[in-house]
Coordinates of C-alpha atoms in Angstrom, one line a residue:
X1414 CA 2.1 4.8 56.2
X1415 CA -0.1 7.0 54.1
X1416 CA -3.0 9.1 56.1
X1417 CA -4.1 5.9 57.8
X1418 CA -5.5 7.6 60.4
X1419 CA -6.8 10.3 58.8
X1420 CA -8.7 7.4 57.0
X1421 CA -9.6 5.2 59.2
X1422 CA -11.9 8.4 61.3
X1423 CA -13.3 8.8 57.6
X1424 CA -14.7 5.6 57.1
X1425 CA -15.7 5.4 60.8
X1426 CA -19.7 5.2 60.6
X1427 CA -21.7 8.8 62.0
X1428 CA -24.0 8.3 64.6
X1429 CA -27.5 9.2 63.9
X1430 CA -31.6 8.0 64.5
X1431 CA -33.2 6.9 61.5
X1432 CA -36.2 9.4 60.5
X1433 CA -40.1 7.3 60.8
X1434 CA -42.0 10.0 60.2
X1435 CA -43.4 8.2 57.0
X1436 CA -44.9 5.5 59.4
X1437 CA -47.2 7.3 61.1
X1438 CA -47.1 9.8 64.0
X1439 CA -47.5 7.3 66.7
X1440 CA -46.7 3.9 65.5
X1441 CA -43.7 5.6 62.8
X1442 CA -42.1 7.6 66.5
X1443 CA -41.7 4.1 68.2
X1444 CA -40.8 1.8 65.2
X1445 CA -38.4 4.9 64.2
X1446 CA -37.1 5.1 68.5
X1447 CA -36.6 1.5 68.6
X1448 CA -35.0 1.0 64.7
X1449 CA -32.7 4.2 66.0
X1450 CA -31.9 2.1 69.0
X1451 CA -30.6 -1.0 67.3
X1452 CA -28.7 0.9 64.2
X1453 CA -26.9 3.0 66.9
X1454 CA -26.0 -0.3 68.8
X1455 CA -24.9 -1.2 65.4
X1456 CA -23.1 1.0 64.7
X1457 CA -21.3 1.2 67.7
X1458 CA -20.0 -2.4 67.3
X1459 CA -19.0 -1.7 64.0
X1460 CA -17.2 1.7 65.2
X1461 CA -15.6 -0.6 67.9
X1462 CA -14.0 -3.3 65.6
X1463 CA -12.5 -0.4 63.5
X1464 CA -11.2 1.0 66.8
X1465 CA -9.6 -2.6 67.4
X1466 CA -8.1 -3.1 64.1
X1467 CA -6.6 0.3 64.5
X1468 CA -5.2 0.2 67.3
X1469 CA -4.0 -3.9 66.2
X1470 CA -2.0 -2.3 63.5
X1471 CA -0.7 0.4 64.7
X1472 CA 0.9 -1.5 67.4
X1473 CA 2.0 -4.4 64.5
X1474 CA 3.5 -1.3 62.7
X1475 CA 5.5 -0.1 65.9
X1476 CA 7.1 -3.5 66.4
X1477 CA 7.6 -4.4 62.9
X1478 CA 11.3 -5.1 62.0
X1479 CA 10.7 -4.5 58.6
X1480 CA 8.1 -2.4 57.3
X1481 CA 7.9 0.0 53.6
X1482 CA 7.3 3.1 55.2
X1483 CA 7.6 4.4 58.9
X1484 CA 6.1 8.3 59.1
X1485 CA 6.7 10.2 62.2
X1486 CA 3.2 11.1 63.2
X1487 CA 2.8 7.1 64.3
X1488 CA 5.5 7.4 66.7
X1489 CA 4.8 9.0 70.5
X1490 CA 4.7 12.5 71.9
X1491 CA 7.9 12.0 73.2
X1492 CA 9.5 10.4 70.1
X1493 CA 8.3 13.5 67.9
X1494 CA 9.7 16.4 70.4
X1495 CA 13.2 14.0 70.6
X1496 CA 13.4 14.4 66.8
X1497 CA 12.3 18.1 66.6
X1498 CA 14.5 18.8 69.6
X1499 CA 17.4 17.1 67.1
X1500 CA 16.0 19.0 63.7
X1501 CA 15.0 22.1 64.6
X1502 CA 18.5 24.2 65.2
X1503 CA 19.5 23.4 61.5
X1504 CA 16.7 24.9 60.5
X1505 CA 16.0 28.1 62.9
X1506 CA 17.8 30.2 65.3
X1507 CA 16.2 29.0 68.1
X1508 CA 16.9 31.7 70.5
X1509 CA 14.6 34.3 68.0
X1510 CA 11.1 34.9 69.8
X1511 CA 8.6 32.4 69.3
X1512 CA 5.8 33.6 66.4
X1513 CA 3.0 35.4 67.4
X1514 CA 0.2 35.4 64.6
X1515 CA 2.1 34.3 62.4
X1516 CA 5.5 36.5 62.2
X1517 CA 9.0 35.0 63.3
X1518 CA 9.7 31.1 62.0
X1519 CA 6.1 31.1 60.7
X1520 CA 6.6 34.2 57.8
X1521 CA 10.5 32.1 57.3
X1522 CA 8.3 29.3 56.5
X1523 CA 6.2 31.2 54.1
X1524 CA 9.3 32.9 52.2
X1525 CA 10.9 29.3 52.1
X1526 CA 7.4 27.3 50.6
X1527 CA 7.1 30.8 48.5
X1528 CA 10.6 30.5 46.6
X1529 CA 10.6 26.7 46.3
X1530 CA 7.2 27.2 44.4
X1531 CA 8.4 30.2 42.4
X1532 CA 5.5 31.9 43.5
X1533 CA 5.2 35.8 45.0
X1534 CA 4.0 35.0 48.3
X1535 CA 2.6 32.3 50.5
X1536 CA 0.9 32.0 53.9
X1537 CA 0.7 29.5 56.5
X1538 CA -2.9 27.9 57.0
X1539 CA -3.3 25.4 60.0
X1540 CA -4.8 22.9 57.1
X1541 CA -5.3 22.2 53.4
X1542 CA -8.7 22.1 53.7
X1543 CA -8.9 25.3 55.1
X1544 CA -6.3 26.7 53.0
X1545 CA -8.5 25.8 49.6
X1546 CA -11.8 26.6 50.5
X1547 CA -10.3 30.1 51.9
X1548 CA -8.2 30.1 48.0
X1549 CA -11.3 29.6 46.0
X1550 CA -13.4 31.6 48.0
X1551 CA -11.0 34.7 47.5
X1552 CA -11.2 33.2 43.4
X1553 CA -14.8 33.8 43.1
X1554 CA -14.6 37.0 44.6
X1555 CA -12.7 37.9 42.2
X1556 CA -14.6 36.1 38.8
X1557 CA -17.5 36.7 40.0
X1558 CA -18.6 32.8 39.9
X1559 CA -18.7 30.8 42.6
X1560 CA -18.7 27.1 40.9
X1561 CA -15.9 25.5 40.9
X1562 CA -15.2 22.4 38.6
X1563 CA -13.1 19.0 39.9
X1564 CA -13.2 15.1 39.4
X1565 CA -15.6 13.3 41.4
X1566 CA -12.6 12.0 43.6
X1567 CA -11.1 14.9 45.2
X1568 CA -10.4 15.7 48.5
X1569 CA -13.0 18.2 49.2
X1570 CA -15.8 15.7 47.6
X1571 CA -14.6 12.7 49.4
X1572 CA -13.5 13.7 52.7
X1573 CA -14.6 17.5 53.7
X1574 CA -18.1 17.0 54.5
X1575 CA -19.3 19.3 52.1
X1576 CA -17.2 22.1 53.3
X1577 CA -17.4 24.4 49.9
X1578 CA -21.0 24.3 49.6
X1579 CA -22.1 23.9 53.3
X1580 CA -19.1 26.5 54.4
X1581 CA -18.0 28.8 51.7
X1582 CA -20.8 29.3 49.8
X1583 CA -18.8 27.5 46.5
X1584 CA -20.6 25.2 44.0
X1585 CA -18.4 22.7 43.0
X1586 CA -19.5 20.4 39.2
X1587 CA -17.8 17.3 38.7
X1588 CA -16.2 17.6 35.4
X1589 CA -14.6 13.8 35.6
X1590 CA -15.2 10.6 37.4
X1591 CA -13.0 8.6 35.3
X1592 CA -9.9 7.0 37.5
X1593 CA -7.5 10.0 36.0
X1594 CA -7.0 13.8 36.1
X1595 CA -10.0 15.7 33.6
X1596 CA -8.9 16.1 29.9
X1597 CA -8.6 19.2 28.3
X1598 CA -11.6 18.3 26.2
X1599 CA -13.7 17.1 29.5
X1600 CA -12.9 20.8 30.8
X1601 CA -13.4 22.9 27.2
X1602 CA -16.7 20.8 26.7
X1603 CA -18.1 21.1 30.4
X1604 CA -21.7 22.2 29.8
X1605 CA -21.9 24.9 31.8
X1606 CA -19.9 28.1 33.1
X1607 CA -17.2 27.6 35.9
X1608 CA -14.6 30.0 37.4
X1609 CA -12.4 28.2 38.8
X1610 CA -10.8 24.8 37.7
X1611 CA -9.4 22.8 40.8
X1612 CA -6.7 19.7 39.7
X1613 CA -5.9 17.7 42.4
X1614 CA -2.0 16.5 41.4
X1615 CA -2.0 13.5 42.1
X1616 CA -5.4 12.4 42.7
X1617 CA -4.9 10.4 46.0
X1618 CA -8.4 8.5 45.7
X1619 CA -8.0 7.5 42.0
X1620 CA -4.7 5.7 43.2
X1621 CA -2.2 8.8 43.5
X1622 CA -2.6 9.2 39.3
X1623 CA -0.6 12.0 37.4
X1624 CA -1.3 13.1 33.9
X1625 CA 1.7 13.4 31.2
X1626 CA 2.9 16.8 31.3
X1627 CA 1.5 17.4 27.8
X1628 CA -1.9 16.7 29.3
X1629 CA -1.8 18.8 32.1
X1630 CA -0.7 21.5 30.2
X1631 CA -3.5 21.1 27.8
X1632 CA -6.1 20.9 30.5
X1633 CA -5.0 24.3 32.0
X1634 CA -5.4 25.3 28.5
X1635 CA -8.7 24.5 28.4
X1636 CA -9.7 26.2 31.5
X1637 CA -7.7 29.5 30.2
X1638 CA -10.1 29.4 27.2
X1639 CA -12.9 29.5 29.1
X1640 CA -11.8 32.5 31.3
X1641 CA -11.2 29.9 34.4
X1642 CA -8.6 30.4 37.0
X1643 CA -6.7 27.2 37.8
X1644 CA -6.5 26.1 41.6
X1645 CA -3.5 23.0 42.4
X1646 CA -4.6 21.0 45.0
X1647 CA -0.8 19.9 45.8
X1648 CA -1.3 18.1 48.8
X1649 CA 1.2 15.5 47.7
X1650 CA 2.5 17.8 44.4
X1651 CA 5.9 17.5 46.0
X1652 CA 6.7 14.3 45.0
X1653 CA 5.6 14.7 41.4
X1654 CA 8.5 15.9 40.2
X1655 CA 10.1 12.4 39.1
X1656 CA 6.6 11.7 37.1
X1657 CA 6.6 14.8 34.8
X1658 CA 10.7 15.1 34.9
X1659 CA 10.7 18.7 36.2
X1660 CA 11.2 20.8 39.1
X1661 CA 8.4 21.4 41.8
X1662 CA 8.7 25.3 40.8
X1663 CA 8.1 24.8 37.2
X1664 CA 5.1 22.4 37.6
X1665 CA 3.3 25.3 40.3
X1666 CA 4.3 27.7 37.4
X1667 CA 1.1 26.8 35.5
X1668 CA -2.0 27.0 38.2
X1669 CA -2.7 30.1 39.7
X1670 CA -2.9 29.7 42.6
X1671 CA -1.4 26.3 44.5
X1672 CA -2.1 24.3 48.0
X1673 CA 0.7 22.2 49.5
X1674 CA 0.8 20.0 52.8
X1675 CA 3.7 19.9 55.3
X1676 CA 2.5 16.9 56.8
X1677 CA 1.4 14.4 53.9
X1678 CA 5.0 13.8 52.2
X1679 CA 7.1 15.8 54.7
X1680 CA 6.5 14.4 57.8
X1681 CA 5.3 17.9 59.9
X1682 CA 3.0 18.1 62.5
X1683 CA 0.8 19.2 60.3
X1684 CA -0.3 22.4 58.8
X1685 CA -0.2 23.9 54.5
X1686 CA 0.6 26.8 52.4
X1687 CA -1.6 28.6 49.8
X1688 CA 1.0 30.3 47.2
X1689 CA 0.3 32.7 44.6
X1690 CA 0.0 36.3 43.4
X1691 CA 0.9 38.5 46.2
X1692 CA -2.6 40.2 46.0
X1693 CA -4.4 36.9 46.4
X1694 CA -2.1 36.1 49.6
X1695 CA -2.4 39.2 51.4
X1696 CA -6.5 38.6 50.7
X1697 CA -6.0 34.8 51.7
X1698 CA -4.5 35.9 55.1
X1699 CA -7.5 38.1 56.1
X1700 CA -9.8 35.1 55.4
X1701 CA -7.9 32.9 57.0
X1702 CA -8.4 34.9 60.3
X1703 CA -11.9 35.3 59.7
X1704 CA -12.3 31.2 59.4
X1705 CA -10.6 31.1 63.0
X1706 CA -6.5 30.0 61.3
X1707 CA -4.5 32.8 62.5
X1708 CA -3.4 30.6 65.4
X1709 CA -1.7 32.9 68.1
X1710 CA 1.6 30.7 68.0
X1711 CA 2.3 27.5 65.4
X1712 CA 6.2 27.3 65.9
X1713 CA 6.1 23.6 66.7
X1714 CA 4.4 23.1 63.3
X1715 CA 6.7 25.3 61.7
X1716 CA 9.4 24.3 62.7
X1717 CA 8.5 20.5 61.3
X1718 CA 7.8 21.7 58.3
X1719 CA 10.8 23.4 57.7
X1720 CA 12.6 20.5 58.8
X1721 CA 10.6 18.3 56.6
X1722 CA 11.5 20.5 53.8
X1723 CA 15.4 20.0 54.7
X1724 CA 15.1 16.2 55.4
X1725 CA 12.6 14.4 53.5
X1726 CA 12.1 16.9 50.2
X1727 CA 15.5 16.0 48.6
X1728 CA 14.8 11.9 49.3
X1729 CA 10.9 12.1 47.7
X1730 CA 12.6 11.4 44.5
X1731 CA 14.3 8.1 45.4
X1732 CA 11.2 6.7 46.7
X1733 CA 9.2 7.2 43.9
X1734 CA 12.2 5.8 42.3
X1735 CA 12.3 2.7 44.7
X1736 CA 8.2 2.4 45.1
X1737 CA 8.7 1.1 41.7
X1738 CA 10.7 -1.4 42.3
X1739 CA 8.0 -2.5 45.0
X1740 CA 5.6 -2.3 42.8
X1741 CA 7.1 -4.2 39.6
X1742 CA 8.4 -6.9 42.8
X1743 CA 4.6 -6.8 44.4
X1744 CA 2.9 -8.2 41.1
X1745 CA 6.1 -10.6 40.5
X1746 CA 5.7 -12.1 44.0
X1747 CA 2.0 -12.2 43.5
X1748 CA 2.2 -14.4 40.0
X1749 CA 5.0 -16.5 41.8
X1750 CA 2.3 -17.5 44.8
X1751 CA -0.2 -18.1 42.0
X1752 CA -2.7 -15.8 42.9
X1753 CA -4.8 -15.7 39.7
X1754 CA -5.4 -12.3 39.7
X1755 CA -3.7 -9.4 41.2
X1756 CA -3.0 -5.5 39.9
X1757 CA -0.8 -2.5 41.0
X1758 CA -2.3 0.6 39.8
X1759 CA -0.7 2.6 38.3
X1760 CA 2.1 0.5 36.9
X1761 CA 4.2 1.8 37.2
X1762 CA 3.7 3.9 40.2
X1763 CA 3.3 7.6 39.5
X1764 CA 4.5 8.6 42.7
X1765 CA 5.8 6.9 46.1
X1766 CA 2.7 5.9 46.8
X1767 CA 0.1 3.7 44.6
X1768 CA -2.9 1.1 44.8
X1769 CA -2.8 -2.8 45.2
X1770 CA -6.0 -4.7 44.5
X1771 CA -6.9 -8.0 45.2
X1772 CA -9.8 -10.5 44.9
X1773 CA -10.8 -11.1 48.2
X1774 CA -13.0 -9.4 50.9
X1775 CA -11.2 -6.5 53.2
X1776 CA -11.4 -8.7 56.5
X1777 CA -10.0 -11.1 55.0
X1778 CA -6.7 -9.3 53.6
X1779 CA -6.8 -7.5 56.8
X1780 CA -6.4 -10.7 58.8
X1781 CA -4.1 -11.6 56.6
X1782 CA -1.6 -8.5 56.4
X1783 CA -1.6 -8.2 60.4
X1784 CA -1.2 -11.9 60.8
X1785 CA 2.0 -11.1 58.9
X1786 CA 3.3 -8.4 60.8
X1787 CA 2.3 -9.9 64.4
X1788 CA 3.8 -13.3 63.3
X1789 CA 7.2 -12.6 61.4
X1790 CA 7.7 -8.9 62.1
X1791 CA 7.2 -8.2 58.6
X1792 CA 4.8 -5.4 57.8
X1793 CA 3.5 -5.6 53.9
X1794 CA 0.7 -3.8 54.0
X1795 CA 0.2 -1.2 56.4
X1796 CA -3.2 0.9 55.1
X1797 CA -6.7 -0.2 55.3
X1798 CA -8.2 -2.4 52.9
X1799 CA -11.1 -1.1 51.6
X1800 CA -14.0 -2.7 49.6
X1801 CA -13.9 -2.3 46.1
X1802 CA -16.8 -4.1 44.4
X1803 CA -18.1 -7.5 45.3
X1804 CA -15.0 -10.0 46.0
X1805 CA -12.6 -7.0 45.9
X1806 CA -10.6 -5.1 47.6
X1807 CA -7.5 -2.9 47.3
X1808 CA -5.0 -0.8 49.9
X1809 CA -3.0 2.2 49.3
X1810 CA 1.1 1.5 49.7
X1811 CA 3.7 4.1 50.8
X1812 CA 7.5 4.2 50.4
X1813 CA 9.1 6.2 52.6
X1814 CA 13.0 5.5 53.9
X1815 CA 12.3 2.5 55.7
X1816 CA 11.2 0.7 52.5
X1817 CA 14.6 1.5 50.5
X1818 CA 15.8 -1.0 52.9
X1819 CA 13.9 -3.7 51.0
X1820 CA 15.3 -5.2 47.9
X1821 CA 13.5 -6.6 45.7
X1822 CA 13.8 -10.2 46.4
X1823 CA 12.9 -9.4 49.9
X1824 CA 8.9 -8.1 48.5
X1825 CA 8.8 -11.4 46.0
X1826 CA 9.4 -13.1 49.3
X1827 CA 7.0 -11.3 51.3
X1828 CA 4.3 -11.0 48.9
X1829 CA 4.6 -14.8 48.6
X1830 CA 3.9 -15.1 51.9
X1831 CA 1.3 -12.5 52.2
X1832 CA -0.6 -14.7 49.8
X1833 CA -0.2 -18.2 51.8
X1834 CA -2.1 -16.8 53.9
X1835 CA -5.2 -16.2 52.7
X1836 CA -8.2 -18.6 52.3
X1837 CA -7.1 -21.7 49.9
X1838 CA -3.6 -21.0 49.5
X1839 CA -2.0 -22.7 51.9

């Protein structure tokens, strides 16, 4: 799976009363009391089915036979600590003291994310989205301008409630909202001033797009000429590495400063790095206490990520390799069935992870895709679907290690039946 639950609590609906002030003071408070009453009620249901279907997939995903990707974090307490229990004395002498505020296996984890990246130092930050505020924070300390440019889908416009304006003090300008990465003449023609230029590689809500290598070099260009540091938000950067045909190091080489997640690719408890100039680190750590990160002891979460690094970072290039198999296989099983219109996007895949979308309503393709799973053990489609215009829909899709077992006959197959069962097909 992708961050299905980390997705589903985003779409889940906020409570709240609906202002009637407008009304009038008397008539507006009890038209506005009542009006609050039945949205909340609403609401509630509608928080309730998500909580069903949830919890109805998740289960479908745990008895699957067969199913394209199978991360840790949906498997039990008990399941996780048998594994780490397994991993972690390849990876750590286990009889060193535990960390305290972040010495020990937490500053090994640091040194390891710090030489993979080619960077001078990195620390340890308890999540990504505290790790980039606290980054471009220390940035605009430095620039002496607080706005920071990104596209219109990144992670801290579409799922950080505000968190650099309402937090840090940043301004953020959206420089794109085109389904790709900015272009170097998007950034050198932005109509105002910006210090820092924030790339989200790849852009997880545009479908997990990449630029060519030529373009992104050209759009850090760009923000060079206007005297704009450059902030990688590499959440995923790991496994982007097969898409511009060189090392992990090399691509970090070029921002200034770079984010990366332990838990999105590499299967960690959780937890990120910031990596850059040792000055910026060392400024970054004394932030990160101040926002409440320097946990007194994270050597559960350390200890996954280094594990993560050992196990899954070498195999990230054979499932972007193999995700586009399922992708090429996905569209040919979807023109066998006769659906009249389907698309994989990108095609091919940029990473191991990409977009399908399909003309029909999410409940429907839900229905549909857990039907699947519950009735032949067969999980296609494992993400939310989610609404993408009127009639449409579309789902993100994962391949981890469990989806290398598929050929590709076996996703022509299972698309085809995917598709007999929806609404007129069968």
């Amino acid at each position: 799976m992708t961050d299905t639950a980390e997705r589903d609590e985003e779409r889940l609906p906020e409570q709240g009363a609906e202002r009637g002030a407008e009304r009038g003071p008397e008539r507006g408070a009890e038209r506005s009391s009542q009006e609050g009453e039945e949205r909340s009620a609403g609401q509630g249901d509608e928080r309730s089915e998500r909580e069903r279907i949830w919890k109805r997939r998740r289960a479908a995903q745990r008895a699957a036979r067969r199913t394209l990707s199978r991360a840790g974090w949906g498997g039990t307490i008990r399941e996780r600590l048998a594994r780490l229990q397994d991993e972690a004395p390849g990876v750590y002498d286990l009889d060193e003291p535990a960390d305290i505020y972040g010495n020990g296996v937490v500053e090994a984890l640091e040194e390891r994310v710090a030489a993979l990246l080619g960077t001078e130092a990195a620390a340890f930050f308890p999540t990504g989205t505290m790790a980039q505020q606290v980054a471009l924070r220390c940035w605009a300390g430095r620039t002496g301008d607080p706005t920071v440019a990104l596209h219109a889908k990144a992670h801290p416009e579409m799922h950080e409630r505000y968190a650099f304006s309402q937090v840090s003090g940043l301004r953020p300008v959206i420089v794109s909202g085109e389904p790709r990465l900015p272009t170097a003449a998007e950034v050198r023609d932005f109509p105002e001033p910006f210090g820092a230029l924030m790339l989200e590689l790849p852009l997880r809500d545009a479908g997990f797009v990449l630029p060519t290598w030529e373009e992104l070099t050209a759009v850090v260009e760009a923000a060079r000429e206007r005297d704009a540091v450059v902030h990688f938000d590499g959440a995923r950067l790991w496994e982007s590495t097969v898409h511009f045909g060189r090392p992990v190091d090399e691509i970090a080489s070029l921002a200034d400063s770079v984010y990366v997640s332990f838990y999105k690719s590499l299967d960690g408890f959780g937890g990120a790095a910031l990596a850059g100039p040792k000055t910026l680190v060392e400024e970054a750590k004394t932030w990160r206490h101040r926002y409440g990160g320097t946990v007194f002891q994270q050597f559960p979460t350390a200890l996954s990520a280094l594990a993560g690094l050992d196990r899954e970072l070498p195999r990230l290039p054979e499932y972007v390799r193999h995700a586009r198999v399922v992708a090429a296989a996905l569209s040919e099983g979807f023109a066998d069935a006769g659906l009249p219109w389907a698309r994989v996007y990108p095609d091919p895949p940029h990473t191991h992870e990409f977009q399908v979308w399909l003309p029909y309503d999410p409940e429907v393709l839900t229905e549909a895709a857990l039907g699947q799973a519950e009735e032949t053990s067969v999980m296609l489609f494992a993400n939310p679907w989610d609404t993408g215009g009127p009639g449409l829909a579309f789902t993100e899709v994962t391949v981890r290690a469990a989806g290398l077992e598929w050929t590709a006959d076996d996703v022509r197959a299972a698309a085809r039946d995917f598709v007999s069962r929806l609404p007129g097909r069968k």
